[in-house]
PDB file of C-alpha atoms in Angstrom:
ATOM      1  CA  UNK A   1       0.000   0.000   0.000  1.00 48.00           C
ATOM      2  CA  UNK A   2       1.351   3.471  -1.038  1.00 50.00           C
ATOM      3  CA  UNK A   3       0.317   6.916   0.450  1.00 52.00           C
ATOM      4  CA  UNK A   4       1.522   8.736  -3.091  1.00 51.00           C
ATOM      5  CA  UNK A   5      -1.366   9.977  -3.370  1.00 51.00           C
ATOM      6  CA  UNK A   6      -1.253  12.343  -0.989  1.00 63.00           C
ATOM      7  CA  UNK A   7       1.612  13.686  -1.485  1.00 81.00           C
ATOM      8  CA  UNK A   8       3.401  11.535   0.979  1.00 87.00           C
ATOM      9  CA  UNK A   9       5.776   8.814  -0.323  1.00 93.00           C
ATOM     10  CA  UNK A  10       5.102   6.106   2.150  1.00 96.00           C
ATOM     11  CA  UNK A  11       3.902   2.544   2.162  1.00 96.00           C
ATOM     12  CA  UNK A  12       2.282   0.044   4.936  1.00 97.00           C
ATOM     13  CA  UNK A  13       4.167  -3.093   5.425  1.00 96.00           C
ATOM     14  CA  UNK A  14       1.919  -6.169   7.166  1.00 95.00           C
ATOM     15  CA  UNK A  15       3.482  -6.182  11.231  1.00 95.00           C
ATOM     16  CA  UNK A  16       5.384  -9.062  11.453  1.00 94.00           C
ATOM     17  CA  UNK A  17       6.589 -11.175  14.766  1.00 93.00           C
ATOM     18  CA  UNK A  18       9.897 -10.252  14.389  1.00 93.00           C
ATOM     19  CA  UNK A  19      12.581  -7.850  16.327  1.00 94.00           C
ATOM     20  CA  UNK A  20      12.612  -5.574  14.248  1.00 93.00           C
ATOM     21  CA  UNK A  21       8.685  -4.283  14.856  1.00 95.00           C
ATOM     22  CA  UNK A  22       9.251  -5.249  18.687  1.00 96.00           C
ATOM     23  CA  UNK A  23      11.924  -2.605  18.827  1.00 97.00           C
ATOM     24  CA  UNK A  24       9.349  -0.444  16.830  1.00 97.00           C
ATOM     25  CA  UNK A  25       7.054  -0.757  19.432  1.00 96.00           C
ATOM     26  CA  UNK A  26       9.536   0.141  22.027  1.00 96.00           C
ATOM     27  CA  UNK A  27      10.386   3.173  20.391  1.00 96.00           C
ATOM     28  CA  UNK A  28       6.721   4.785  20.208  1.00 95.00           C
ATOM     29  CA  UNK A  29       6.320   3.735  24.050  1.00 95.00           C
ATOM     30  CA  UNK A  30       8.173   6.727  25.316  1.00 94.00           C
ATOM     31  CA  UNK A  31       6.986   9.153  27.250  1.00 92.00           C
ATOM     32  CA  UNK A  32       6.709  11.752  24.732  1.00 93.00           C
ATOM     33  CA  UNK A  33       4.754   9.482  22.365  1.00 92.00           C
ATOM     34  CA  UNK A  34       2.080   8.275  24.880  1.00 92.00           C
ATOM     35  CA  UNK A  35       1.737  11.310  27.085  1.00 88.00           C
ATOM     36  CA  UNK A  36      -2.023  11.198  25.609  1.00 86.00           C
ATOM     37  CA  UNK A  37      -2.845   7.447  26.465  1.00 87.00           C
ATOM     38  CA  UNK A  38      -1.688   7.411  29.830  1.00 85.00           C
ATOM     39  CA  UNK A  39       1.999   6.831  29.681  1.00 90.00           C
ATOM     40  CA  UNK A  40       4.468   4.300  28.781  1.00 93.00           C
ATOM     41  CA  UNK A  41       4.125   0.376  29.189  1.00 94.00           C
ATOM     42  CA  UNK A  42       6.022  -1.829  30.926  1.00 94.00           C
ATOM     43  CA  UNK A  43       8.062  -4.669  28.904  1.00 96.00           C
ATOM     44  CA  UNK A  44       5.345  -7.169  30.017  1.00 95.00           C
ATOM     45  CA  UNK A  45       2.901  -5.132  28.208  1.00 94.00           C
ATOM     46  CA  UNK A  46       5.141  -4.446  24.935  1.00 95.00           C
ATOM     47  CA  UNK A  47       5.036  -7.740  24.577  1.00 96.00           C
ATOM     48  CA  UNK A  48       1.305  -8.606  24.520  1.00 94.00           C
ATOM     49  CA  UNK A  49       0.714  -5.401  22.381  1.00 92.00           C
ATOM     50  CA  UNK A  50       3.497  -7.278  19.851  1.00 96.00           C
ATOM     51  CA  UNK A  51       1.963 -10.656  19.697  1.00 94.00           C
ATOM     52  CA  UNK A  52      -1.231  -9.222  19.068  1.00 92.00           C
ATOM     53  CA  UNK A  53      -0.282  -6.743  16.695  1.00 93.00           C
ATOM     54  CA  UNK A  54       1.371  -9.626  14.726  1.00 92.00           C
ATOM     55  CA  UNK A  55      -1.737 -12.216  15.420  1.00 89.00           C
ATOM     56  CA  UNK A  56      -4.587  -9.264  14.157  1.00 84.00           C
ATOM     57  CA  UNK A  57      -4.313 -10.980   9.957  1.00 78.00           C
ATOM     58  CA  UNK A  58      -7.719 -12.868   9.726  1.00 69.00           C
ATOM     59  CA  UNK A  59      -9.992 -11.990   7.192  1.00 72.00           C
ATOM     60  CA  UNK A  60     -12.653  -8.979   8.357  1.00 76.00           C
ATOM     61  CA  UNK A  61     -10.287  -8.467  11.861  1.00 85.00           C
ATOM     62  CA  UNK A  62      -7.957  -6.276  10.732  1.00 93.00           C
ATOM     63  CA  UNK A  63      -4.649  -5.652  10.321  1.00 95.00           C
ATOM     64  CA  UNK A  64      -1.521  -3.818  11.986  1.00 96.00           C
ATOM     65  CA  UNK A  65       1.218  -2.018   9.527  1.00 97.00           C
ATOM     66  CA  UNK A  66       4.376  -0.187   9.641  1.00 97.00           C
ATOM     67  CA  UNK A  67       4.761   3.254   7.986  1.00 98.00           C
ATOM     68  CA  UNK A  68       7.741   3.157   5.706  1.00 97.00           C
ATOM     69  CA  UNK A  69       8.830   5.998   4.090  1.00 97.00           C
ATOM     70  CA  UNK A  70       9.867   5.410   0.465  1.00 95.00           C
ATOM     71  CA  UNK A  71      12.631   6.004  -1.266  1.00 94.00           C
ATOM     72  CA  UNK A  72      14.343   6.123   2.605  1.00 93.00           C
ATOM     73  CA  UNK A  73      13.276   2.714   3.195  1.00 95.00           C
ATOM     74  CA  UNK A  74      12.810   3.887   6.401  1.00 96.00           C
ATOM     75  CA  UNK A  75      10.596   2.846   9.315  1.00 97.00           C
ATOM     76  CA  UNK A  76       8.622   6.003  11.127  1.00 97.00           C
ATOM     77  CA  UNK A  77       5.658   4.771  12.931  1.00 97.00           C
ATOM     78  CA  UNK A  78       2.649   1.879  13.019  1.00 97.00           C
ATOM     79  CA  UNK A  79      -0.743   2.173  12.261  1.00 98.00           C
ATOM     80  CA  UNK A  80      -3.565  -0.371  12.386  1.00 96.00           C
ATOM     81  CA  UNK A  81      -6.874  -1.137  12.261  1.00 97.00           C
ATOM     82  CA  UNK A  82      -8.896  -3.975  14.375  1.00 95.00           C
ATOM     83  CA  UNK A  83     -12.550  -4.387  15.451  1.00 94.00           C
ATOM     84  CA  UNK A  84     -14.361  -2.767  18.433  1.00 93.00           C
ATOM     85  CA  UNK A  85     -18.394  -2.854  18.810  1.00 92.00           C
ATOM     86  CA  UNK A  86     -19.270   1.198  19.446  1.00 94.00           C
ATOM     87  CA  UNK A  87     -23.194   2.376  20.659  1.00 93.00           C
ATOM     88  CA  UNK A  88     -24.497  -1.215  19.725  1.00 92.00           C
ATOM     89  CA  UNK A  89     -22.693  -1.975  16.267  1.00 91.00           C
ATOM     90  CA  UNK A  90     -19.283  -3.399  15.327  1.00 92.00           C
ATOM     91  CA  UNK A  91     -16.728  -0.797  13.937  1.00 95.00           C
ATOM     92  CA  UNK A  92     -13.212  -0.708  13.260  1.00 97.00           C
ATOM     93  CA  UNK A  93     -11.527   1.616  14.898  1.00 96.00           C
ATOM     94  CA  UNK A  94      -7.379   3.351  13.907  1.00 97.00           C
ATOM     95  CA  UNK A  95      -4.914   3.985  15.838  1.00 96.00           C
ATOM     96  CA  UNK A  96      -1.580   5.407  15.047  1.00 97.00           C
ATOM     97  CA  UNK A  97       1.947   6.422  15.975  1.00 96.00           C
ATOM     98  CA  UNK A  98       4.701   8.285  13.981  1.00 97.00           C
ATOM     99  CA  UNK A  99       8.023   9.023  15.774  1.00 97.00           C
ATOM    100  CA  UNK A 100       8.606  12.270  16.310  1.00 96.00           C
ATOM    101  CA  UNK A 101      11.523  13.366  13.728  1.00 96.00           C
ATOM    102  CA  UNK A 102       9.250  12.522  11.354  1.00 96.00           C
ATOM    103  CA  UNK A 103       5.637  14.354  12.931  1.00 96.00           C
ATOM    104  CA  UNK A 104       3.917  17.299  11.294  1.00 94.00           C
ATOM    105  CA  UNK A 105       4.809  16.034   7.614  1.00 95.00           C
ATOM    106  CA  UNK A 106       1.656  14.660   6.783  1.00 96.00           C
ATOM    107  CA  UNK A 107       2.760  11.119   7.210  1.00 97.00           C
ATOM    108  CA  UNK A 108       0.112  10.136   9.462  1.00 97.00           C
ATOM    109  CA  UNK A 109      -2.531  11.430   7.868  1.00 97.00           C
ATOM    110  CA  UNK A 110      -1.472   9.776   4.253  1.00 97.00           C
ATOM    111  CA  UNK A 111      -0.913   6.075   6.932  1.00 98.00           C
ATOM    112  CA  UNK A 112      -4.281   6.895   7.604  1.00 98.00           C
ATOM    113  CA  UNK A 113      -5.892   7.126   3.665  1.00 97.00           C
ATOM    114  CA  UNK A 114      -4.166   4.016   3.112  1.00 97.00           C
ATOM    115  CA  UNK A 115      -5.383   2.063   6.404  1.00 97.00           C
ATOM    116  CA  UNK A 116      -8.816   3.331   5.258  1.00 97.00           C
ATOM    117  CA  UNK A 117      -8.448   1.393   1.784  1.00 96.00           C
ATOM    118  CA  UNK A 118      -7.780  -1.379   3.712  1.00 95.00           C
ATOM    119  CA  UNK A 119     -10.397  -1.425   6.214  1.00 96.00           C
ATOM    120  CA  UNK A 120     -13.096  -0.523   3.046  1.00 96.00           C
ATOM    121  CA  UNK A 121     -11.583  -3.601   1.038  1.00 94.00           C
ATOM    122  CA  UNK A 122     -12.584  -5.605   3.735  1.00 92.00           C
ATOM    123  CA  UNK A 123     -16.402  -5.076   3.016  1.00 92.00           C
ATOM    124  CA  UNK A 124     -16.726  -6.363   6.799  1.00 93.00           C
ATOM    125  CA  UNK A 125     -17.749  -2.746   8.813  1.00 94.00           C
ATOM    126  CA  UNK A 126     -19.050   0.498   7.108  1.00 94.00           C
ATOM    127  CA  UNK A 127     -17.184   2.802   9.686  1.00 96.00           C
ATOM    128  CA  UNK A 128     -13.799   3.165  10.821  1.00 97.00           C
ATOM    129  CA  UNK A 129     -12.949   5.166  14.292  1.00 98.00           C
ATOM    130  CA  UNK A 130     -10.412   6.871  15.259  1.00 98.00           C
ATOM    131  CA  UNK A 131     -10.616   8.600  18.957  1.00 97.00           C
ATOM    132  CA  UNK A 132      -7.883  10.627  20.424  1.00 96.00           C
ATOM    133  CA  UNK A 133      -7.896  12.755  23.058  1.00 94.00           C
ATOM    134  CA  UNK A 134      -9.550  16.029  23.013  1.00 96.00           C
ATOM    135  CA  UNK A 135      -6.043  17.373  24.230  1.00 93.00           C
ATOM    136  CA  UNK A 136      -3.891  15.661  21.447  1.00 94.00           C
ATOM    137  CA  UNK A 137      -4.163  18.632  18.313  1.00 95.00           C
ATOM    138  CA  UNK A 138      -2.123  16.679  16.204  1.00 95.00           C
ATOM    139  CA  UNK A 139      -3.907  13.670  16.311  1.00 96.00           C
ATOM    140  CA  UNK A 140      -7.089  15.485  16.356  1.00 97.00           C
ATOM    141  CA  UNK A 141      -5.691  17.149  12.737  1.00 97.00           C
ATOM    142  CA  UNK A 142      -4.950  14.076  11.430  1.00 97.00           C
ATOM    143  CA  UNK A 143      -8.478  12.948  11.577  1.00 98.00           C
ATOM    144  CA  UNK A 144      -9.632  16.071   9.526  1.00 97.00           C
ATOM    145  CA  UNK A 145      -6.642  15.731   7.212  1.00 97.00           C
ATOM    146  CA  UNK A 146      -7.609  12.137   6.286  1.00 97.00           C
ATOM    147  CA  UNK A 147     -11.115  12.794   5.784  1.00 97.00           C
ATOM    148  CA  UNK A 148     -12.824  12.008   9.618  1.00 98.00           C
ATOM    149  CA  UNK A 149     -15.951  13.332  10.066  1.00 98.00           C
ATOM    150  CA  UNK A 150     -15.970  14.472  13.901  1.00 98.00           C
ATOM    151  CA  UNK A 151     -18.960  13.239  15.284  1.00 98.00           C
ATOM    152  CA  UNK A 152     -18.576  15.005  19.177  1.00 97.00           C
ATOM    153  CA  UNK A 153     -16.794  13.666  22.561  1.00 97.00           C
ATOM    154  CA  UNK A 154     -17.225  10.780  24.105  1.00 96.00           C
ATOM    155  CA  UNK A 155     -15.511   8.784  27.197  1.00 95.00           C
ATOM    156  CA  UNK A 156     -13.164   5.520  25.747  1.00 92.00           C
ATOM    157  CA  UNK A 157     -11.789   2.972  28.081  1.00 89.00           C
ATOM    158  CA  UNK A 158      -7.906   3.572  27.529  1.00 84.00           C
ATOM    159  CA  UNK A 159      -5.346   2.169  29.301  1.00 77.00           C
ATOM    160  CA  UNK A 160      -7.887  -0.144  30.679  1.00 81.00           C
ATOM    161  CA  UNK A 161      -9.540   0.556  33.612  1.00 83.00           C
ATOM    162  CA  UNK A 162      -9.119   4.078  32.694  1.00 84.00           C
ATOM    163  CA  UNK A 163     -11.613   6.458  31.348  1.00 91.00           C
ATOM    164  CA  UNK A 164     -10.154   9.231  28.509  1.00 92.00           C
ATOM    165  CA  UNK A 165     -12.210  11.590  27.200  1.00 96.00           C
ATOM    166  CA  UNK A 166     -12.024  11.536  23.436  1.00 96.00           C
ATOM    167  CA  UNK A 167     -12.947  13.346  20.123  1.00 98.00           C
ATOM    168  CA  UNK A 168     -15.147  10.649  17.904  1.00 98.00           C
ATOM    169  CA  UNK A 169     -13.879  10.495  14.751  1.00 98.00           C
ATOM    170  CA  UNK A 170     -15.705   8.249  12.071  1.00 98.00           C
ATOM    171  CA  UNK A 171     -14.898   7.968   8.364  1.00 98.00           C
ATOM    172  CA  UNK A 172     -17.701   5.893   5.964  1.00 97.00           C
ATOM    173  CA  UNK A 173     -15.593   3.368   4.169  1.00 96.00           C
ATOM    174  CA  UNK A 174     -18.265   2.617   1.404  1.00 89.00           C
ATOM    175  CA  UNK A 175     -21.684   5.156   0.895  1.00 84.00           C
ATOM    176  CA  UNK A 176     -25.346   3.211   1.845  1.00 79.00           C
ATOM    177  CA  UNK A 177     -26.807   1.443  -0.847  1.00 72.00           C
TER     178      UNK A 177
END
């Protein structure tokens, strides 16, 4: 998948169970990177996050990616999608993290076009999510770069057992027939 056109050269490649998105995964769990989902995790969860990430390939569940940035060849960040039921129905719902030399150059935003094609390919959920905090601006611009309609705030369970209050995002992967 390629985020060309957007402006952004970038492609997803499919998470894999290897070291090399493990250490990926380490590096967006700093501090900086999570100061808007409660802080860092410890190894122990690193780990679960990583086999899941690299378990989430069945048909209709979704799928986790990294963002490489082409011609650099170079990893910058993950992105995903997976299914969540929302207000009664079953959504899928983005999430995504670009290290920060590489922030504020549209690469999210192009990750996020791209994760949308997937997700719509899928022909398994109409909507896709996203929900970050109402104090996260970037991630908030993101949405409206990529296309998110905002629908209002809402309360999401994240870390768990911890309520954040969120913008509602939701982007229609294929009109009503």
């Amino acid at each position: 998948m390629s985020g060309a056109a957007s402006g952004v050269r970038m492609r997803l490649e499919p998470w894999e169970d290897s070291a090399f998105c493990l250490e990926l995964l380490r590096r967006v769990n700093s501090a900086e990177m999570t100061a808007h989902l409660g802080g860092p995790e410890s190894e122990e969860q690193i780990l679960v996050r990583h086999r899941r990430y690299a378990e989430l390939t069945g048909p209709g569940a979704g799928r986790m990616y990294r963002v490489v940035l082409v011609p650099e060849e170079e990893t910058v960040g993950s992105i995903g999608y997976w299914e969540r039921e929302w207000r009664g129905a079953s959504v899928y719902e983005t999430g995504w993290a670009v290290l920060p030399p590489f922030q504020g150059r549209g690469i999210a935003a192009a990750a996020a076009g791209e994760v949308a094609r997937a997700a719509a390919a899928q022909r398994t959920h109409r909507y896709l999510h996203a929900y970050p905090s109402v104090g996260h601006p970037a991630s908030n611009g993101v949405c409206r770069k990529a296309g998110f309609t905002l629908v209002g705030e809402c309360e999401v369970e994240y870390p768990l057992g911890t309520m954040m209050r969120c913008n509602d995002w939701r982007l229609e992967l294929w009109p009503p027939a």
